[in-house]
Coordinates of C-alpha atoms in Angstrom, one line a residue:
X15 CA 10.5 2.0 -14.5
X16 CA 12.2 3.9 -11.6
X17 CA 10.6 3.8 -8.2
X18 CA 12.3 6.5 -5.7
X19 CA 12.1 5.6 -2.3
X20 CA 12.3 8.3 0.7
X21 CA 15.7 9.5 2.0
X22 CA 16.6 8.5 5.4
X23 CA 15.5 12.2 5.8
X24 CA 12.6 12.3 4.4
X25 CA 12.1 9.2 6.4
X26 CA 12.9 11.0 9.5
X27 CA 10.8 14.1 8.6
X28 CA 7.6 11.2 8.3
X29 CA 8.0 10.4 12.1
X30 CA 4.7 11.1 14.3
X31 CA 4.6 14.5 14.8
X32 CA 5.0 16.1 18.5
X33 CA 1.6 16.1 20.4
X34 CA -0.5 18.8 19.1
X35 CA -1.4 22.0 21.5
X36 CA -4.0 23.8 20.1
X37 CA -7.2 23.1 17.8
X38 CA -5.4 24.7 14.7
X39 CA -2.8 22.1 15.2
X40 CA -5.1 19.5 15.7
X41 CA -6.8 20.8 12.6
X42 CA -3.3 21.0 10.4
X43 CA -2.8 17.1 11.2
X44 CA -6.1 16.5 10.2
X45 CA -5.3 18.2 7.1
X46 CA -2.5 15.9 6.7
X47 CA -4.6 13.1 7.4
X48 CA -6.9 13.9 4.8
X49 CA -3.8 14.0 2.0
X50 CA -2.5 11.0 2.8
X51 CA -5.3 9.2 2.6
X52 CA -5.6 10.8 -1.0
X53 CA -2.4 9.4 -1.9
X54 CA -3.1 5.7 -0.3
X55 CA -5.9 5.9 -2.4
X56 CA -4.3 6.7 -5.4
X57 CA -1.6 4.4 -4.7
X58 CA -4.0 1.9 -3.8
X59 CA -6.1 2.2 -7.1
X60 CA -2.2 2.5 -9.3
X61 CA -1.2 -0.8 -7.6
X62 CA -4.2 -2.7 -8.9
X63 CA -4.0 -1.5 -12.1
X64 CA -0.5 -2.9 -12.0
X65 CA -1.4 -6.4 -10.4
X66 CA -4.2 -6.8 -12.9
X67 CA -2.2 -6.2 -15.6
X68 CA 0.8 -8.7 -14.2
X69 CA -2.0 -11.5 -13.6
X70 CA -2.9 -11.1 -17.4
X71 CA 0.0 -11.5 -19.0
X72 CA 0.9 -14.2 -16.5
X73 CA -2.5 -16.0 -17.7
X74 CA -1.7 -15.0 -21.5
X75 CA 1.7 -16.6 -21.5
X76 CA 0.5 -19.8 -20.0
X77 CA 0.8 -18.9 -16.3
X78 CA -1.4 -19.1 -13.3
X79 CA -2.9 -15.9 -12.4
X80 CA -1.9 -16.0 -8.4
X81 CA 2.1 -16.2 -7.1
X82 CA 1.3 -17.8 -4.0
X83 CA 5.2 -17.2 -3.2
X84 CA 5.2 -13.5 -4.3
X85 CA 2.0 -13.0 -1.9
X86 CA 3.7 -14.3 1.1
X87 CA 6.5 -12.0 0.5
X88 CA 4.1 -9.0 0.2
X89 CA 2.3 -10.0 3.5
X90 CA 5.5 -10.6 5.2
X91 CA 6.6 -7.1 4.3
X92 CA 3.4 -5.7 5.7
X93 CA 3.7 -7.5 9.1
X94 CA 6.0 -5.0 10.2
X95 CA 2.6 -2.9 11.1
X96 CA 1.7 -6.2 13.3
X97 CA -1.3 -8.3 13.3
X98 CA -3.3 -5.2 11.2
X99 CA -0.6 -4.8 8.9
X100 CA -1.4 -8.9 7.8
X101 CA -4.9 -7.9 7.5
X102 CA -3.8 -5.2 5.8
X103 CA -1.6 -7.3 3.0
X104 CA -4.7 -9.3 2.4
X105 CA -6.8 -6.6 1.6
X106 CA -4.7 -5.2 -1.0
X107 CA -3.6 -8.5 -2.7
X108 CA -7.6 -9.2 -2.7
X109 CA -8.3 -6.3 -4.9
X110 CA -5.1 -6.8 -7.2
X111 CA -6.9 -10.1 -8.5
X112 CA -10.2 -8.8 -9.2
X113 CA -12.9 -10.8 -9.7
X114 CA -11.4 -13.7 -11.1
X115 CA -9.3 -13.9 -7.8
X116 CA -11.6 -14.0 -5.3

């Protein structure tokens, strides 16, 4: 599986935008808005597909379902967005388990 992570350019390009003048560029950021959220919601929905999947084969091989361990790590990488950005980590490792995890 290859995962391709942004550029240092792309990452650049990603910065806020400069504060918009006019309603049309009010209205483009919104636009923007409005696809990112479509992708975080398609990522969103991908990576619990993927953490369901991990916690059943974990389960079928004899494991327990939850990494308390690999959680931490994935809330620590999220607390770079601050005390939301914990919040944040929870909510997504909440709906990776499912039912059984809650």
């Amino acid at each position: 599986m290859n995962v391709t992570l942004p550029s240092d350019d792309e990452q650049a390009e990603a910065e806020a935008p400069e504060t918009p003048r006019t309603a049309e560029d009010i209205n483009a950021l919104r636009k923007e808005i409005d696809y990112l959220d479509s992708e975080i919601l398609r990522l969103v929905k991908r990576r619990n597909e993927v953490s369901k999947a991990i916690g059943a084969a974990r389960m079928a091989a004899g494991g327990t379902r939850i990494v308390y361990n690999r959680e931490m790590a994935v809330i620590a990488r999220y607390r770079e967005l601050g005390p939301e950005g914990r919040e944040l980590a929870m909510a997504l490792l909440k709906l990776g388990r499912g039912p059984l995890g809650r």
